[in-house]
């Protein structure tokens, strides 16, 4: 597979249909603007089928989906004010369209699934717009998709501008596109109007141009593996964490899994015991606001959970102690905290940069709650979900639901080779993964 290349057959721009008049611009919010230096969300689905009219079906249904999720068919625009040296970044909903790439690769579904590590061809060659950052949406499509036809299946790899929406919005769009492709009724129309905590209609940034604040990072080669936690092992881990913390079953499965993986990766890193380490993961804040935002809100609505302890504390105490620490941080993320974080950003706007990440941190993205395998184009459930190279950082975990249904989880973990080898032999970690 290392010598196998992906051959592009065609590239086209898909515009919304039915064609609509240009819609009002949507100003980016304090959740959106910090994403300017972050790379696109890259997630895709592998299918073990080769339906008839595959290309035409995907193109036609994508065009209809873009008419509904019209911000994705636009471009970013920055309007500057010379009088006060301020600026505002918005989505110009001009219907410029999304990119559609049709490609082929001389590989099989099993070639993708059978190796222990995710084959590099998947991460590097099955997704469009590699290395683009969200700010590039000023001139690049905000959404691009590559259909790669394999010998016995196909892969749909999507690159989605993270300033437009978060993971919830990504999977909402993907599922709606699939509904349209199979001629199903639209189950969840998106709420496209941007939300501001203080009722404003835009964010005025205290500088004319965000470009000097941007950063383009290069990612080192890493090992990339999917680890499966069965429903039974997740239940056992959750019970252990709650028992050790005497938490009366308040610790969630995800919190227990995050604590387990945090401890195991820190052991694999071999950090000095006096140093500190942080576990970070994003949470959906739609339901934490009062009143809550609609679950169909199409934008970013994210908070960051951070728990920092010394290596000694993390490894000498029980797993339940670390899980309870994460639970407490999640519970504390109330409406007041969410609004306070937005107000703090407005008083001192900043851009997320990869160089600001602590190399001793473990960062988790995505969620096992996303209905990944419910994306139904009409040709059966996906055989697997995979992510692109732009979503892979050292000590980054990407959470997905397991294929067998509620309760099972996949963690995609990216580590330097030596750390991955140590993780694969970590006794506590190995106890709970499905072999």
Short mmCIF file of C-alpha atoms in Angstrom, two decimals:
data_model
loop_
_atom_site.label_atom_id
_atom_site.label_comp_id
_atom_site.label_asym_id
_atom_site.label_seq_id
_atom_site.Cartn_x
_atom_site.Cartn_y
_atom_site.Cartn_z
CA UNK A 1 0.00 0.00 0.00
CA UNK A 2 2.92 2.36 0.59
CA UNK A 3 3.53 2.50 -3.17
CA UNK A 4 -0.15 2.74 -4.08
CA UNK A 5 -1.26 6.17 -5.21
CA UNK A 6 -4.67 7.76 -5.41
CA UNK A 7 -5.58 8.88 -8.93
CA UNK A 8 -7.85 11.87 -9.34
CA UNK A 9 -10.39 11.45 -12.12
CA UNK A 10 -12.19 14.78 -11.84
CA UNK A 11 -12.61 17.87 -9.68
CA UNK A 12 -15.74 20.01 -9.76
CA UNK A 13 -17.49 22.74 -7.82
CA UNK A 14 -20.94 21.83 -6.50
CA UNK A 15 -23.27 24.77 -5.98
CA UNK A 16 -26.52 24.82 -3.99
CA UNK A 17 -29.65 23.72 -5.80
CA UNK A 18 -32.21 25.10 -6.08
CA UNK A 19 -30.15 28.20 -6.72
CA UNK A 20 -30.90 30.91 -4.20
CA UNK A 21 -30.32 34.62 -4.03
CA UNK A 22 -27.29 35.60 -1.97
CA UNK A 23 -28.20 35.54 1.73
CA UNK A 24 -27.12 38.03 4.40
CA UNK A 25 -23.64 37.60 5.78
CA UNK A 26 -23.32 35.70 9.07
CA UNK A 27 -20.80 37.26 11.46
CA UNK A 28 -18.55 34.78 13.24
CA UNK A 29 -18.98 34.46 17.02
CA UNK A 30 -16.45 34.29 19.89
CA UNK A 31 -16.63 30.50 19.48
CA UNK A 32 -15.81 30.72 15.74
CA UNK A 33 -13.10 33.36 15.40
CA UNK A 34 -10.51 31.59 17.62
CA UNK A 35 -10.55 28.73 15.09
CA UNK A 36 -8.77 30.74 12.38
CA UNK A 37 -5.41 28.92 12.80
CA UNK A 38 -6.96 25.48 13.35
CA UNK A 39 -7.06 23.04 10.45
CA UNK A 40 -10.25 21.76 8.84
CA UNK A 41 -12.22 18.92 10.42
CA UNK A 42 -11.34 15.82 8.36
CA UNK A 43 -13.59 12.82 8.90
CA UNK A 44 -14.74 10.17 6.46
CA UNK A 45 -16.65 6.92 6.13
CA UNK A 46 -15.56 3.67 4.50
CA UNK A 47 -18.25 1.60 2.74
CA UNK A 48 -17.88 -1.97 1.51
CA UNK A 49 -20.11 -1.43 -1.52
CA UNK A 50 -20.00 -0.01 -5.06
CA UNK A 51 -23.51 1.31 -5.81
CA UNK A 52 -24.63 2.25 -9.29
CA UNK A 53 -24.62 5.97 -10.15
CA UNK A 54 -22.47 6.63 -7.08
CA UNK A 55 -20.87 9.85 -8.36
CA UNK A 56 -24.09 11.38 -9.71
CA UNK A 57 -26.04 10.50 -6.57
CA UNK A 58 -23.48 12.12 -4.29
CA UNK A 59 -23.15 15.25 -6.41
CA UNK A 60 -26.89 15.82 -6.80
CA UNK A 61 -27.66 15.23 -3.12
CA UNK A 62 -24.72 17.40 -2.03
CA UNK A 63 -26.11 20.25 -4.11
CA UNK A 64 -29.45 19.94 -2.32
CA UNK A 65 -27.77 19.67 1.09
CA UNK A 66 -25.80 22.86 0.44
CA UNK A 67 -29.04 24.72 -0.24
CA UNK A 68 -30.15 23.82 3.29
CA UNK A 69 -26.77 24.26 5.01
CA UNK A 70 -26.09 27.34 2.88
CA UNK A 71 -23.22 28.78 5.01
CA UNK A 72 -21.04 25.86 3.83
CA UNK A 73 -21.41 26.98 0.23
CA UNK A 74 -20.04 30.45 0.96
CA UNK A 75 -16.62 31.94 1.72
CA UNK A 76 -15.16 33.87 4.64
CA UNK A 77 -14.75 37.61 4.32
CA UNK A 78 -13.03 40.18 6.54
CA UNK A 79 -14.36 43.72 6.64
CA UNK A 80 -11.94 46.28 8.07
CA UNK A 81 -12.62 49.71 9.51
CA UNK A 82 -9.80 52.19 8.96
CA UNK A 83 -11.25 54.69 11.43
CA UNK A 84 -10.72 52.53 14.52
CA UNK A 85 -8.44 49.79 13.08
CA UNK A 86 -11.07 47.13 13.79
CA UNK A 87 -12.39 44.26 11.70
CA UNK A 88 -15.18 41.71 11.55
CA UNK A 89 -14.97 38.21 10.04
CA UNK A 90 -18.16 36.87 8.48
CA UNK A 91 -19.46 34.13 6.24
CA UNK A 92 -20.36 35.55 2.85
CA UNK A 93 -23.28 33.26 1.94
CA UNK A 94 -22.75 33.79 -1.77
CA UNK A 95 -23.32 30.22 -3.00
CA UNK A 96 -19.77 29.91 -4.37
CA UNK A 97 -20.00 26.17 -3.76
CA UNK A 98 -18.12 23.19 -2.37
CA UNK A 99 -15.40 21.09 -4.00
CA UNK A 100 -16.10 17.51 -5.12
CA UNK A 101 -13.20 15.23 -6.09
CA UNK A 102 -13.71 11.84 -7.75
CA UNK A 103 -10.69 9.55 -7.34
CA UNK A 104 -9.71 5.89 -7.44
CA UNK A 105 -7.20 3.77 -5.53
CA UNK A 106 -6.09 0.22 -6.23
CA UNK A 107 -6.74 -0.99 -2.69
CA UNK A 108 -9.45 -3.03 -0.97
CA UNK A 109 -11.57 -2.38 2.10
CA UNK A 110 -9.51 -5.00 3.93
CA UNK A 111 -6.31 -3.14 2.99
CA UNK A 112 -7.70 -0.19 4.94
CA UNK A 113 -9.02 -2.15 7.91
CA UNK A 114 -6.59 -5.00 8.50
CA UNK A 115 -3.30 -3.24 9.43
CA UNK A 116 -2.71 -2.55 13.13
CA UNK A 117 -1.97 1.09 12.38
CA UNK A 118 -4.11 3.24 10.09
CA UNK A 119 -2.40 3.11 6.66
CA UNK A 120 -0.85 6.48 5.73
CA UNK A 121 -2.65 6.46 2.38
CA UNK A 122 -5.95 6.95 4.21
CA UNK A 123 -4.89 9.96 6.25
CA UNK A 124 -2.79 11.63 3.56
CA UNK A 125 -4.58 10.77 0.30
CA UNK A 126 -8.28 10.12 1.02
CA UNK A 127 -9.08 13.70 2.11
CA UNK A 128 -8.98 17.05 0.26
CA UNK A 129 -7.52 20.38 1.42
CA UNK A 130 -4.69 18.90 3.46
CA UNK A 131 -2.86 21.49 5.58
CA UNK A 132 -5.48 24.20 5.00
CA UNK A 133 -6.32 26.29 8.05
CA UNK A 134 -9.77 27.73 8.61
CA UNK A 135 -8.68 31.25 7.68
CA UNK A 136 -8.01 29.89 4.18
CA UNK A 137 -11.79 29.77 3.81
CA UNK A 138 -11.43 33.33 2.57
CA UNK A 139 -10.39 31.82 -0.77
CA UNK A 140 -10.83 28.03 -0.43
CA UNK A 141 -14.16 26.16 -0.23
CA UNK A 142 -15.55 25.85 3.29
CA UNK A 143 -16.43 22.24 2.50
CA UNK A 144 -14.71 19.75 0.22
CA UNK A 145 -15.27 16.04 -0.28
CA UNK A 146 -13.27 13.32 -1.98
CA UNK A 147 -14.96 10.15 -3.18
CA UNK A 148 -12.26 7.50 -3.51
CA UNK A 149 -13.48 4.38 -5.29
CA UNK A 150 -11.66 1.25 -4.10
CA UNK A 151 -11.61 -2.18 -5.73
CA UNK A 152 -14.51 -3.42 -3.57
CA UNK A 153 -15.86 -0.33 -1.84
CA UNK A 154 -15.58 3.41 -1.52
CA UNK A 155 -14.50 6.09 0.94
CA UNK A 156 -16.15 9.49 1.42
CA UNK A 157 -13.58 11.85 2.96
CA UNK A 158 -14.84 15.27 4.05
CA UNK A 159 -12.89 18.42 4.92
CA UNK A 160 -15.06 20.91 6.79
CA UNK A 161 -14.09 24.41 7.90
CA UNK A 162 -14.11 24.41 11.72
CA UNK A 163 -14.93 28.13 11.90
CA UNK A 164 -18.32 27.33 10.36
CA UNK A 165 -19.36 24.65 12.85
CA UNK A 166 -18.13 22.07 15.33
CA UNK A 167 -18.25 18.27 15.31
CA UNK A 168 -21.98 18.26 16.08
CA UNK A 169 -22.57 20.46 13.05
CA UNK A 170 -20.30 18.32 10.88
CA UNK A 171 -22.18 15.07 11.59
CA UNK A 172 -25.54 16.87 11.38
CA UNK A 173 -24.64 17.99 7.85
CA UNK A 174 -23.25 14.57 6.86
CA UNK A 175 -26.42 12.80 8.08
CA UNK A 176 -28.69 15.28 6.26
CA UNK A 177 -26.73 14.86 3.04
CA UNK A 178 -27.25 11.10 3.37
CA UNK A 179 -30.99 11.54 4.02
CA UNK A 180 -31.32 13.54 0.81
CA UNK A 181 -29.35 10.91 -1.13
CA UNK A 182 -31.80 8.17 -0.13
CA UNK A 183 -34.86 10.41 -0.64
CA UNK A 184 -35.79 10.41 3.04
CA UNK A 185 -37.68 13.16 4.84
CA UNK A 186 -35.46 15.83 6.37
CA UNK A 187 -35.36 15.00 10.08
CA UNK A 188 -33.40 17.96 11.49
CA UNK A 189 -33.32 21.28 9.60
CA UNK A 190 -30.35 23.34 10.81
CA UNK A 191 -30.57 26.57 12.80
CA UNK A 192 -28.18 28.75 10.81
CA UNK A 193 -28.57 32.10 12.59
CA UNK A 194 -25.44 32.88 14.64
CA UNK A 195 -25.85 33.21 18.43
CA UNK A 196 -24.13 35.83 20.59
CA UNK A 197 -24.24 35.67 24.38
CA UNK A 198 -24.90 39.41 24.80
CA UNK A 199 -27.33 39.89 21.93
CA UNK A 200 -24.86 41.62 19.62
CA UNK A 201 -24.89 40.93 15.90
CA UNK A 202 -21.13 40.77 15.26
CA UNK A 203 -17.69 40.74 16.87
CA UNK A 204 -15.50 43.77 16.24
CA UNK A 205 -11.88 42.67 16.55
CA UNK A 206 -9.39 45.30 17.82
CA UNK A 207 -7.14 44.91 14.77
CA UNK A 208 -7.62 45.35 11.05
CA UNK A 209 -6.18 42.00 10.02
CA UNK A 210 -5.97 38.66 11.84
CA UNK A 211 -3.27 37.35 9.50
CA UNK A 212 -0.27 38.25 11.72
CA UNK A 213 -1.78 36.11 14.49
CA UNK A 214 -2.08 32.99 12.33
CA UNK A 215 0.21 30.00 12.60
CA UNK A 216 0.86 27.17 10.17
CA UNK A 217 2.26 24.18 11.99
CA UNK A 218 3.86 21.03 10.60
CA UNK A 219 2.95 17.75 12.27
CA UNK A 220 5.65 15.12 12.90
CA UNK A 221 5.14 11.50 11.76
CA UNK A 222 3.17 9.53 14.33
CA UNK A 223 1.74 6.08 14.80
CA UNK A 224 -2.04 6.12 14.49
CA UNK A 225 -4.14 3.32 15.98
CA UNK A 226 -7.79 2.60 16.71
CA UNK A 227 -8.47 0.95 20.06
CA UNK A 228 -11.85 -0.66 20.65
CA UNK A 229 -13.59 -0.75 24.02
CA UNK A 230 -16.53 -3.16 24.02
CA UNK A 231 -19.78 -2.41 25.81
CA UNK A 232 -18.83 -4.91 28.51
CA UNK A 233 -15.35 -3.47 29.13
CA UNK A 234 -16.69 0.10 29.21
CA UNK A 235 -19.32 -0.94 31.75
CA UNK A 236 -16.66 -2.66 33.88
CA UNK A 237 -14.36 0.36 33.71
CA UNK A 238 -17.17 2.76 34.63
CA UNK A 239 -18.16 0.59 37.60
CA UNK A 240 -14.55 0.48 38.82
CA UNK A 241 -14.13 4.25 38.57
CA UNK A 242 -17.36 4.94 40.45
CA UNK A 243 -16.54 2.39 43.14
CA UNK A 244 -13.05 3.76 43.72
CA UNK A 245 -14.29 7.36 43.81
CA UNK A 246 -17.40 6.48 45.83
CA UNK A 247 -19.21 8.55 43.21
CA UNK A 248 -22.61 6.79 43.29
CA UNK A 249 -22.49 6.12 39.54
CA UNK A 250 -22.10 9.82 38.69
CA UNK A 251 -18.89 9.26 36.70
CA UNK A 252 -19.76 8.69 33.05
CA UNK A 253 -18.31 6.07 30.73
CA UNK A 254 -16.47 8.76 28.76
CA UNK A 255 -14.96 10.27 31.92
CA UNK A 256 -13.76 6.83 33.05
CA UNK A 257 -12.29 6.11 29.60
CA UNK A 258 -10.60 9.51 29.50
CA UNK A 259 -9.04 8.93 32.91
CA UNK A 260 -7.80 5.49 31.90
CA UNK A 261 -6.21 6.75 28.69
CA UNK A 262 -4.73 9.84 30.35
CA UNK A 263 -2.99 7.72 32.97
CA UNK A 264 -1.80 5.17 30.43
CA UNK A 265 -0.38 7.74 28.00
CA UNK A 266 1.39 9.60 30.81
CA UNK A 267 3.02 6.33 31.87
CA UNK A 268 4.00 5.71 28.24
CA UNK A 269 5.59 9.17 28.07
CA UNK A 270 7.77 8.47 31.11
CA UNK A 271 7.43 11.99 32.50
CA UNK A 272 9.25 12.94 35.73
CA UNK A 273 6.95 12.56 38.73
CA UNK A 274 7.21 16.21 39.79
CA UNK A 275 6.02 17.58 36.43
CA UNK A 276 2.41 18.48 35.73
CA UNK A 277 0.17 16.97 33.08
CA UNK A 278 -3.21 18.11 31.76
CA UNK A 279 -6.18 16.21 30.37
CA UNK A 280 -8.23 18.33 27.97
CA UNK A 281 -11.39 17.59 26.06
CA UNK A 282 -14.05 19.70 24.41
CA UNK A 283 -17.71 19.54 25.37
CA UNK A 284 -20.85 20.67 23.59
CA UNK A 285 -22.21 23.70 25.44
CA UNK A 286 -25.58 23.94 23.66
CA UNK A 287 -27.45 22.23 26.50
CA UNK A 288 -25.43 24.01 29.21
CA UNK A 289 -26.76 27.44 28.34
CA UNK A 290 -29.88 28.81 30.01
CA UNK A 291 -32.01 28.85 27.96
CA UNK A 292 -30.28 26.11 25.95
CA UNK A 293 -29.33 26.46 22.32
CA UNK A 294 -31.09 24.15 19.89
CA UNK A 295 -29.28 20.86 19.32
CA UNK A 296 -29.61 21.78 15.64
CA UNK A 297 -27.65 25.03 16.04
CA UNK A 298 -25.22 25.04 13.10
CA UNK A 299 -22.11 26.72 14.42
CA UNK A 300 -19.49 26.25 17.10
CA UNK A 301 -20.69 25.82 20.68
CA UNK A 302 -17.73 24.36 22.51
CA UNK A 303 -16.18 24.54 25.95
CA UNK A 304 -12.85 23.10 27.03
CA UNK A 305 -12.46 20.92 30.11
CA UNK A 306 -8.99 21.03 31.64
CA UNK A 307 -7.71 19.06 34.62
CA UNK A 308 -4.07 19.56 35.67
CA UNK A 309 -2.24 17.47 38.25
CA UNK A 310 1.28 16.27 38.93
CA UNK A 311 2.37 13.00 37.39
CA UNK A 312 2.84 11.66 40.90
CA UNK A 313 -0.77 12.46 41.86
CA UNK A 314 -2.17 10.98 38.66
CA UNK A 315 -0.29 7.69 38.84
CA UNK A 316 -0.12 7.08 42.60
CA UNK A 317 -3.85 7.58 43.17
CA UNK A 318 -6.57 5.29 41.86
CA UNK A 319 -8.14 5.59 38.43
CA UNK A 320 -11.40 6.62 40.13
CA UNK A 321 -9.71 9.69 41.59
CA UNK A 322 -8.71 10.94 38.12
CA UNK A 323 -12.16 10.15 36.72
CA UNK A 324 -13.85 12.04 39.56
CA UNK A 325 -11.59 15.02 38.90
CA UNK A 326 -12.78 15.07 35.28
CA UNK A 327 -16.41 14.67 36.36
CA UNK A 328 -16.14 17.65 38.72
CA UNK A 329 -14.70 19.82 35.95
CA UNK A 330 -17.51 18.85 33.59
CA UNK A 331 -20.20 19.50 36.23
CA UNK A 332 -18.71 22.94 36.92
CA UNK A 333 -19.14 24.00 33.27
CA UNK A 334 -22.42 25.84 33.87
CA UNK A 335 -24.24 28.58 31.98
CA UNK A 336 -22.34 31.19 34.01
CA UNK A 337 -18.99 29.59 33.15
CA UNK A 338 -19.82 29.37 29.44
CA UNK A 339 -20.91 33.00 29.28
CA UNK A 340 -17.95 34.08 31.40
CA UNK A 341 -15.52 32.45 28.98
CA UNK A 342 -17.17 34.22 26.04
CA UNK A 343 -17.04 37.58 27.85
CA UNK A 344 -13.36 37.02 28.72
CA UNK A 345 -12.55 36.32 25.09
CA UNK A 346 -14.38 39.45 23.94
CA UNK A 347 -12.31 41.55 26.34
CA UNK A 348 -9.08 40.05 25.00
CA UNK A 349 -9.58 38.24 21.64
CA UNK A 350 -7.04 35.55 20.77
CA UNK A 351 -6.52 32.81 18.22
CA UNK A 352 -5.93 29.13 19.07
CA UNK A 353 -2.44 28.03 18.04
CA UNK A 354 -0.93 24.55 18.11
CA UNK A 355 2.34 25.92 19.50
CA UNK A 356 0.44 26.90 22.65
CA UNK A 357 -0.35 23.25 23.41
CA UNK A 358 1.56 21.72 26.31
CA UNK A 359 3.48 18.64 25.10
CA UNK A 360 2.59 16.94 28.41
CA UNK A 361 -1.14 17.28 27.73
CA UNK A 362 -3.51 14.63 26.46
CA UNK A 363 -6.18 16.16 24.22
CA UNK A 364 -9.45 14.44 23.25
CA UNK A 365 -11.72 15.57 20.42
CA UNK A 366 -14.93 14.37 18.79
CA UNK A 367 -17.45 12.32 20.79
CA UNK A 368 -18.79 8.76 21.05
CA UNK A 369 -22.25 10.37 21.09
CA UNK A 370 -22.05 11.40 17.44
CA UNK A 371 -24.27 9.13 15.34
CA UNK A 372 -21.45 8.20 12.97
CA UNK A 373 -22.94 4.89 11.85
CA UNK A 374 -26.39 6.41 11.46
CA UNK A 375 -25.19 8.23 8.32
CA UNK A 376 -27.27 6.26 5.83
CA UNK A 377 -26.94 6.95 2.10
CA UNK A 378 -29.07 3.92 1.31
CA UNK A 379 -26.27 1.41 0.67
CA UNK A 380 -25.83 0.02 4.20
CA UNK A 381 -23.90 1.00 7.30
CA UNK A 382 -20.35 2.23 7.03
CA UNK A 383 -17.61 -0.34 7.60
CA UNK A 384 -15.47 2.18 9.48
CA UNK A 385 -14.84 5.84 10.25
CA UNK A 386 -11.43 7.41 9.73
CA UNK A 387 -9.88 10.88 10.08
CA UNK A 388 -7.46 12.84 7.95
CA UNK A 389 -3.90 13.91 8.63
CA UNK A 390 -4.95 17.41 9.71
CA UNK A 391 -6.68 16.03 12.81
CA UNK A 392 -3.67 14.07 14.10
CA UNK A 393 -1.47 15.55 16.80
CA UNK A 394 0.87 13.85 19.24
CA UNK A 395 -1.14 12.61 22.24
CA UNK A 396 -4.42 13.44 20.51
CA UNK A 397 -7.36 11.11 21.04
CA UNK A 398 -10.35 11.13 18.70
CA UNK A 399 -13.45 9.49 20.16
CA UNK A 400 -15.97 7.61 18.03
CA UNK A 401 -18.89 5.31 18.85
CA UNK A 402 -18.33 1.60 18.41
CA UNK A 403 -19.99 -0.13 15.48
CA UNK A 404 -21.99 -2.54 17.64
CA UNK A 405 -24.09 0.20 19.18
CA UNK A 406 -24.64 2.11 22.40
CA UNK A 407 -21.96 1.59 25.02
CA UNK A 408 -19.01 0.61 22.83
CA UNK A 409 -16.32 3.15 21.94
CA UNK A 410 -13.37 3.58 19.60
CA UNK A 411 -10.46 5.78 20.60
CA UNK A 412 -8.17 6.78 17.76
CA UNK A 413 -4.82 7.58 19.40
CA UNK A 414 -1.82 9.27 17.78
CA UNK A 415 1.57 8.91 19.50
CA UNK A 416 5.28 8.89 18.72
CA UNK A 417 6.37 5.32 17.98
CA UNK A 418 8.11 4.65 21.31
CA UNK A 419 5.12 5.94 23.30
CA UNK A 420 2.68 3.85 21.25
CA UNK A 421 4.73 0.72 21.91
CA UNK A 422 4.67 1.50 25.63
CA UNK A 423 0.90 2.10 25.55
CA UNK A 424 0.32 -1.22 23.77
CA UNK A 425 1.98 -3.03 26.69
CA UNK A 426 0.49 -0.92 29.52
CA UNK A 427 -1.19 -3.42 31.83
CA UNK A 428 -4.02 -1.17 32.99
CA UNK A 429 -4.83 -0.06 29.44
CA UNK A 430 -4.61 -3.53 27.91
CA UNK A 431 -7.02 -4.85 30.56
CA UNK A 432 -9.88 -2.91 29.03
CA UNK A 433 -9.24 -2.86 25.26
CA UNK A 434 -10.87 -5.42 22.99
CA UNK A 435 -8.34 -7.69 21.27
#
